[in-house]
GROMACS .gro file of C-alpha atoms in nm:
model
  286
    1MET     CA    1  -2.330   0.858  -2.726
    2LYS     CA    2  -2.130   0.820  -2.406
    3ALA     CA    3  -2.254   0.971  -2.081
    4LYS     CA    4  -2.031   1.219  -1.899
    5MET     CA    5  -1.828   1.101  -1.602
    6SER     CA    6  -2.065   1.167  -1.315
    7GLN     CA    7  -1.994   1.262  -0.954
    8GLN     CA    8  -2.285   1.032  -0.862
    9MET     CA    9  -2.222   0.664  -0.796
   10GLY     CA   10  -2.272   0.471  -1.119
   11ASP     CA   11  -2.198   0.133  -1.271
   12SER     CA   12  -1.843   0.236  -1.363
   13HIS     CA   13  -1.779   0.326  -0.997
   14ARG     CA   14  -1.922  -0.006  -0.880
   15ARG     CA   15  -1.709  -0.206  -1.120
   16PHE     CA   16  -1.399  -0.014  -1.010
   17LEU     CA   17  -1.477  -0.084  -0.644
   18GLN     CA   18  -1.550  -0.452  -0.700
   19THR     CA   19  -1.217  -0.492  -0.877
   20MET     CA   20  -1.029  -0.321  -0.596
   21MET     CA   21  -1.194  -0.557  -0.347
   22GLY     CA   22  -1.023  -0.843  -0.521
   23CYS     CA   23  -0.667  -0.706  -0.503
   24ALA     CA   24  -0.433  -0.577  -0.234
   25VAL     CA   25  -0.301  -0.265  -0.402
   26LEU     CA   26  -0.300  -0.092  -0.743
   27THR     CA   27  -0.031   0.139  -0.878
   28GLY     CA   28  -0.140   0.474  -1.009
   29ARG     CA   29  -0.103   0.351  -1.365
   30GLU     CA   30  -0.305   0.037  -1.296
   31ALA     CA   31  -0.576   0.244  -1.128
   32GLU     CA   32  -0.588   0.490  -1.419
   33SER     CA   33  -0.610   0.199  -1.665
   34LEU     CA   34  -0.884   0.041  -1.454
   35LEU     CA   35  -1.076   0.372  -1.455
   36ARG     CA   36  -1.059   0.385  -1.831
   37TYR     CA   37  -1.171   0.024  -1.866
   38CYS     CA   38  -1.467   0.076  -1.629
   39CYS     CA   39  -1.580   0.387  -1.816
   40GLU     CA   40  -1.560   0.218  -2.154
   41ALA     CA   41  -1.736  -0.095  -2.023
   42HIS     CA   42  -2.033   0.114  -1.908
   43ASN     CA   43  -2.038   0.362  -2.197
   44THR     CA   44  -1.923   0.650  -1.979
   45GLN     CA   45  -1.694   0.924  -2.102
   46TYR     CA   46  -1.338   0.872  -1.979
   47VAL     CA   47  -1.168   1.190  -1.864
   48PRO     CA   48  -0.789   1.157  -1.804
   49HIS     CA   49  -0.639   1.279  -1.478
   50LYS     CA   50  -0.972   1.265  -1.293
   51LEU     CA   51  -0.889   0.948  -1.099
   52ASP     CA   52  -0.890   1.114  -0.756
   53ASP     CA   53  -1.227   1.278  -0.821
   54PHE     CA   54  -1.365   0.943  -0.933
   55ILE     CA   55  -1.231   0.773  -0.618
   56ASN     CA   56  -1.367   1.050  -0.397
   57THR     CA   57  -1.715   0.971  -0.527
   58ILE     CA   58  -1.668   0.606  -0.424
   59ASN     CA   59  -1.526   0.702  -0.086
   60SER     CA   60  -1.830   0.918  -0.010
   61LYS     CA   61  -2.040   0.600  -0.033
   62LEU     CA   62  -1.788   0.386   0.157
   63GLN     CA   63  -1.781   0.619   0.457
   64PRO     CA   64  -2.081   0.456   0.636
   65LEU     CA   65  -1.897   0.122   0.602
   66PHE     CA   66  -1.580   0.267   0.761
   67MET     CA   67  -1.385   0.184   0.446
   68GLN     CA   68  -1.182   0.404   0.214
   69ILE     CA   69  -0.971   0.382  -0.101
   70ARG     CA   70  -0.654   0.545   0.025
   71LYS     CA   71  -0.356   0.678  -0.168
   72GLY     CA   72   0.004   0.609  -0.077
   73MET     CA   73   0.347   0.576  -0.236
   74CYS     CA   74   0.570   0.284  -0.333
   75GLU     CA   75   0.902   0.341  -0.155
   76ASP     CA   76   1.096   0.152  -0.423
   77SER     CA   77   0.971   0.335  -0.733
   78GLY     CA   78   0.811   0.649  -0.593
   79GLU     CA   79   0.492   0.568  -0.781
   80GLN     CA   80   0.154   0.654  -0.634
   81CYS     CA   81  -0.055   0.354  -0.524
   82TYR     CA   82  -0.410   0.291  -0.405
   83ALA     CA   83  -0.543   0.041  -0.152
   84LEU     CA   84  -0.886  -0.033  -0.006
   85VAL     CA   85  -0.856   0.019   0.372
   86ASN     CA   86  -1.081  -0.094   0.656
   87MET     CA   87  -1.103   0.217   0.877
   88SER     CA   88  -1.281   0.039   1.164
   89GLN     CA   89  -0.971  -0.168   1.244
   90SER     CA   90  -0.652   0.034   1.259
   91ASP     CA   91  -0.419  -0.234   1.391
   92ILE     CA   92  -0.302  -0.586   1.304
   93THR     CA   93  -0.626  -0.743   1.437
   94ARG     CA   94  -0.765  -0.685   1.085
   95MET     CA   95  -0.553  -0.986   0.982
   96SER     CA   96  -0.686  -1.221   1.251
   97SER     CA   97  -0.910  -1.411   1.010
   98ASP     CA   98  -0.607  -1.515   0.801
   99TYR     CA   99  -0.330  -1.554   1.059
  100ALA     CA  100  -0.294  -1.725   1.397
  101ASP     CA  101  -0.210  -1.527   1.712
  102ASN     CA  102   0.156  -1.633   1.716
  103GLU     CA  103   0.188  -1.546   1.349
  104LEU     CA  104   0.050  -1.198   1.412
  105GLU     CA  105   0.289  -1.156   1.707
  106LEU     CA  106   0.585  -1.236   1.483
  107PHE     CA  107   0.453  -0.992   1.223
  108ARG     CA  108   0.434  -0.722   1.492
  109LYS     CA  109   0.794  -0.797   1.588
  110THR     CA  110   0.893  -0.774   1.222
  111ILE     CA  111   0.731  -0.432   1.189
  112GLU     CA  112   0.907  -0.319   1.507
  113LEU     CA  113   1.245  -0.434   1.373
  114ILE     CA  114   1.192  -0.259   1.039
  115VAL     CA  115   1.074   0.065   1.201
  116GLY     CA  116   1.377   0.063   1.429
  117SER     CA  117   1.627  -0.004   1.148
  118GLU     CA  118   1.832   0.273   0.986
  119ASN     CA  119   1.735   0.191   0.628
  120GLY     CA  120   1.389   0.034   0.657
  121ARG     CA  121   1.526  -0.316   0.596
  122ILE     CA  122   1.579  -0.617   0.820
  123SER     CA  123   1.741  -0.953   0.754
  124SER     CA  124   1.554  -1.282   0.767
  125THR     CA  125   1.800  -1.394   1.036
  126ASP     CA  126   1.696  -1.113   1.267
  127ILE     CA  127   1.329  -1.194   1.214
  128LEU     CA  128   1.379  -1.566   1.277
  129ASN     CA  129   1.579  -1.488   1.592
  130SER     CA  130   1.295  -1.272   1.722
  131ALA     CA  131   1.062  -1.573   1.695
  132ASP     CA  132   1.243  -1.719   1.997
  133SER     CA  133   1.085  -1.455   2.222
  134LEU     CA  134   0.721  -1.511   2.122
  135THR     CA  135   0.487  -1.498   2.421
  136THR     CA  136   0.213  -1.686   2.239
  137LYS     CA  137   0.268  -2.028   2.087
  138LYS     CA  138   0.629  -2.095   1.991
  139MET     CA  139   0.714  -2.141   1.624
  140LYS     CA  140   0.969  -2.367   1.460
  141LYS     CA  141   1.219  -2.213   1.222
  142SER     CA  142   1.048  -2.378   0.926
  143GLU     CA  143   0.711  -2.240   1.040
  144SER     CA  144   0.856  -1.890   1.069
  145GLU     CA  145   1.004  -1.919   0.721
  146GLN     CA  146   0.668  -2.033   0.584
  147LEU     CA  147   0.498  -1.737   0.753
  148LEU     CA  148   0.743  -1.491   0.593
  149ASN     CA  149   0.667  -1.645   0.253
  150ARG     CA  150   0.293  -1.604   0.317
  151LEU     CA  151   0.334  -1.241   0.423
  152VAL     CA  152   0.524  -1.174   0.102
  153ASN     CA  153   0.267  -1.357  -0.111
  154ASP     CA  154  -0.018  -1.166   0.061
  155LYS     CA  155   0.173  -0.843  -0.007
  156TRP     CA  156   0.228  -0.739   0.355
  157LEU     CA  157   0.609  -0.763   0.317
  158ASN     CA  158   0.860  -0.734   0.035
  159GLU     CA  159   1.169  -0.954   0.016
  160ASN     CA  160   1.492  -0.898  -0.173
  161GLN     CA  161   1.802  -1.113  -0.127
  162GLY     CA  162   1.707  -1.215   0.226
  163GLU     CA  163   1.612  -0.867   0.341
  164TYR     CA  164   1.252  -0.768   0.425
  165THR     CA  165   1.077  -0.434   0.396
  166LEU     CA  166   0.721  -0.318   0.458
  167SER     CA  167   0.517  -0.341   0.141
  168THR     CA  168   0.317  -0.054  -0.005
  169ARG     CA  169  -0.001  -0.230   0.104
  170CYS     CA  170   0.125  -0.261   0.461
  171ILE     CA  171   0.231   0.102   0.483
  172ILE     CA  172  -0.103   0.229   0.349
  173GLU     CA  173  -0.324  -0.001   0.557
  174MET     CA  174  -0.117   0.007   0.877
  175GLU     CA  175  -0.013   0.373   0.872
  176GLN     CA  176  -0.233   0.473   1.164
  177TYR     CA  177  -0.119   0.172   1.370
  178ILE     CA  178   0.248   0.247   1.296
  179HIS     CA  179   0.213   0.615   1.389
  180THR     CA  180   0.035   0.523   1.714
  181MET     CA  181   0.280   0.248   1.820
  182TYR     CA  182   0.606   0.411   1.706
  183GLU     CA  183   0.527   0.783   1.727
  184ASP     CA  184   0.879   0.882   1.831
  185GLN     CA  185   1.049   0.672   1.563
  186VAL     CA  186   0.841   0.743   1.255
  187LYS     CA  187   0.892   1.049   1.035
  188LYS     CA  188   0.741   1.159   0.708
  189CYS     CA  189   0.938   1.230   0.393
  190GLN     CA  190   1.027   1.600   0.368
  191ILE     CA  191   0.934   1.600  -0.003
  192CYS     CA  192   0.623   1.386  -0.050
  193HIS     CA  193   0.502   1.390   0.314
  194HIS     CA  194   0.432   1.017   0.317
  195ILE     CA  195   0.568   0.797   0.596
  196ALA     CA  196   0.933   0.712   0.526
  197PHE     CA  197   1.124   0.390   0.596
  198GLN     CA  198   1.354   0.330   0.299
  199CYS     CA  199   1.514   0.672   0.284
  200GLN     CA  200   1.813   0.897   0.335
  201ILE     CA  201   1.853   1.104   0.652
  202CYS     CA  202   2.010   1.448   0.694
  203ASP     CA  203   2.339   1.417   0.884
  204ASN     CA  204   2.280   1.740   1.074
  205PRO     CA  205   2.188   1.623   1.430
  206ALA     CA  206   1.968   1.928   1.475
  207CYS     CA  207   1.774   1.842   1.159
  208GLY     CA  208   1.756   1.472   1.079
  209ILE     CA  209   1.483   1.492   0.816
  210LYS     CA  210   1.409   1.188   0.603
  211ILE     CA  211   1.366   1.174   0.224
  212HIS     CA  212   1.258   0.869   0.027
  213ASN     CA  213   1.521   0.743  -0.218
  214PRO     CA  214   1.301   0.817  -0.526
  215CYS     CA  215   1.226   1.162  -0.382
  216VAL     CA  216   1.599   1.220  -0.332
  217ALA     CA  217   1.656   1.130  -0.697
  218ARG     CA  218   1.390   1.370  -0.823
  219PHE     CA  219   1.458   1.657  -0.581
  220PHE     CA  220   1.835   1.668  -0.630
  221LYS     CA  221   1.828   1.591  -1.004
  222GLU     CA  222   2.079   1.810  -1.190
  223LYS     CA  223   2.174   1.996  -0.872
  224THR     CA  224   2.556   2.034  -0.863
  225GLU     CA  225   2.568   2.093  -0.487
  226PRO     CA  226   2.277   1.921  -0.314
  227ARG     CA  227   2.169   2.074   0.014
  228CYS     CA  228   1.914   1.968   0.272
  229PRO     CA  229   1.579   2.133   0.189
  230ALA     CA  230   1.518   2.190   0.563
  231CYS     CA  231   1.844   2.313   0.715
  232GLY     CA  232   2.053   2.398   0.409
  233GLU     CA  233   2.346   2.175   0.508
  234PHE     CA  234   2.535   1.985   0.235
  235TRP     CA  235   2.366   1.654   0.150
  236PRO     CA  236   2.652   1.399   0.167
  237HIS     CA  237   2.465   1.088   0.054
  238GLU     CA  238   2.488   0.932  -0.288
  239ILE     CA  239   2.211   1.062  -0.514
  240PRO     CA  240   2.036   0.768  -0.679
  241SER     CA  241   1.932   0.786  -1.040
  242VAL     CA  242   1.568   0.854  -1.121
  243HIS     CA  243   1.393   0.520  -1.130
  244ILE     CA  244   1.191   0.454  -1.446
  245ASP     CA  245   0.989   0.135  -1.443
  246GLN     CA  246   1.018  -0.003  -1.794
  247LEU     CA  247   0.792  -0.296  -1.719
  248ILE     CA  248   0.439  -0.152  -1.692
  249ARG     CA  249   0.248  -0.416  -1.501
  250GLU     CA  250  -0.070  -0.547  -1.650
  251ILE     CA  251  -0.398  -0.421  -1.515
  252ILE     CA  252  -0.565  -0.647  -1.261
  253MET     CA  253  -0.832  -0.777  -1.504
  254PHE     CA  254  -0.566  -0.932  -1.725
  255ARG     CA  255  -0.356  -1.090  -1.453
  256SER     CA  256  -0.337  -1.464  -1.440
  257SER     CA  257  -0.652  -1.641  -1.325
  258ARG     CA  258  -0.456  -1.799  -1.041
  259GLU     CA  259  -0.355  -1.461  -0.897
  260VAL     CA  260  -0.707  -1.332  -0.932
  261ARG     CA  261  -0.845  -1.631  -0.742
  262GLN     CA  262  -0.589  -1.578  -0.463
  263SER     CA  263  -0.676  -1.209  -0.446
  264ARG     CA  264  -1.044  -1.286  -0.425
  265GLN     CA  265  -0.982  -1.524  -0.136
  266ARG     CA  266  -0.791  -1.253   0.049
  267GLY     CA  267  -1.073  -1.010  -0.013
  268LEU     CA  268  -1.354  -1.251   0.077
  269ARG     CA  269  -1.463  -1.071   0.391
  270ARG     CA  270  -1.469  -0.738   0.208
  271GLU     CA  271  -1.679  -0.890  -0.070
  272ARG     CA  272  -1.930  -1.020   0.183
  273LEU     CA  273  -1.949  -0.677   0.341
  274PHE     CA  274  -2.006  -0.525  -0.001
  275ASP     CA  275  -2.277  -0.777  -0.088
  276LEU     CA  276  -2.467  -0.694   0.233
  277SER     CA  277  -2.458  -0.322   0.179
  278THR     CA  278  -2.449  -0.270  -0.199
  279GLN     CA  279  -2.826  -0.269  -0.243
  280MET     CA  280  -2.866  -0.014   0.034
  281LEU     CA  281  -2.584   0.221  -0.071
  282PHE     CA  282  -2.543   0.155  -0.441
  283PRO     CA  283  -2.885   0.081  -0.592
  284HIS     CA  284  -2.852  -0.052  -0.944
  285HIS     CA  285  -3.031   0.140  -1.216
  286SER     CA  286  -3.100  -0.055  -1.529
   0.00000   0.00000   0.00000
């Protein structure tokens, strides 16, 4: 007989947390699948649509460690995502163990360029040109290109046909830093209330609200005369079709062993922190 899903920290919660420590970000579907797997693995009753309650239980134990599983949104698909965030470091210094000072400076410049762009995208040429003004150690073009590849592989940036955007992981983990540094430039989506970069903007100068592309597609679906939800002016932009991801990505446990090893390396510091505190916060009951 399976035990009911408890609001107390149990083995299913610990397994969920340990898995999240080894990856950068999970989509809502991946997280829901992971929840089900963890419940079944520890003979606990799986209750659909209770993911946030389950995560809140974990977060209550993570609070003394200044860590949190935080929810955000993928700007490309509109899908909810989850990432494990270090709350004690709100800026780019959290990456100092993996990147050199000049690499972090170029990443800061990349964020600044993306935030200041009209559509949340920036070309590789603009990023490489900005490397010429580094105040730390100068970087060769080949070194800058290698850094961009690393940032994409580590899921801090997305790349598509030579254009770069902030990844879901970056937006979730760096949200406080971005709001602090670019307060006057950053707005939230009028529909989902998450920070918006890849979006459409109301043409009314007195309004200027932003709406994510997937939110535009859902909000204006089947509306014959789309109007701004804030000011009521006609919405002149092309309404994208509702994005349906036909390729449901595999849950993290079944990803290739190579990707899992890379993820574990990225999460090494978090795993050490967990090892030091797990006995104190999450005592194992046999």
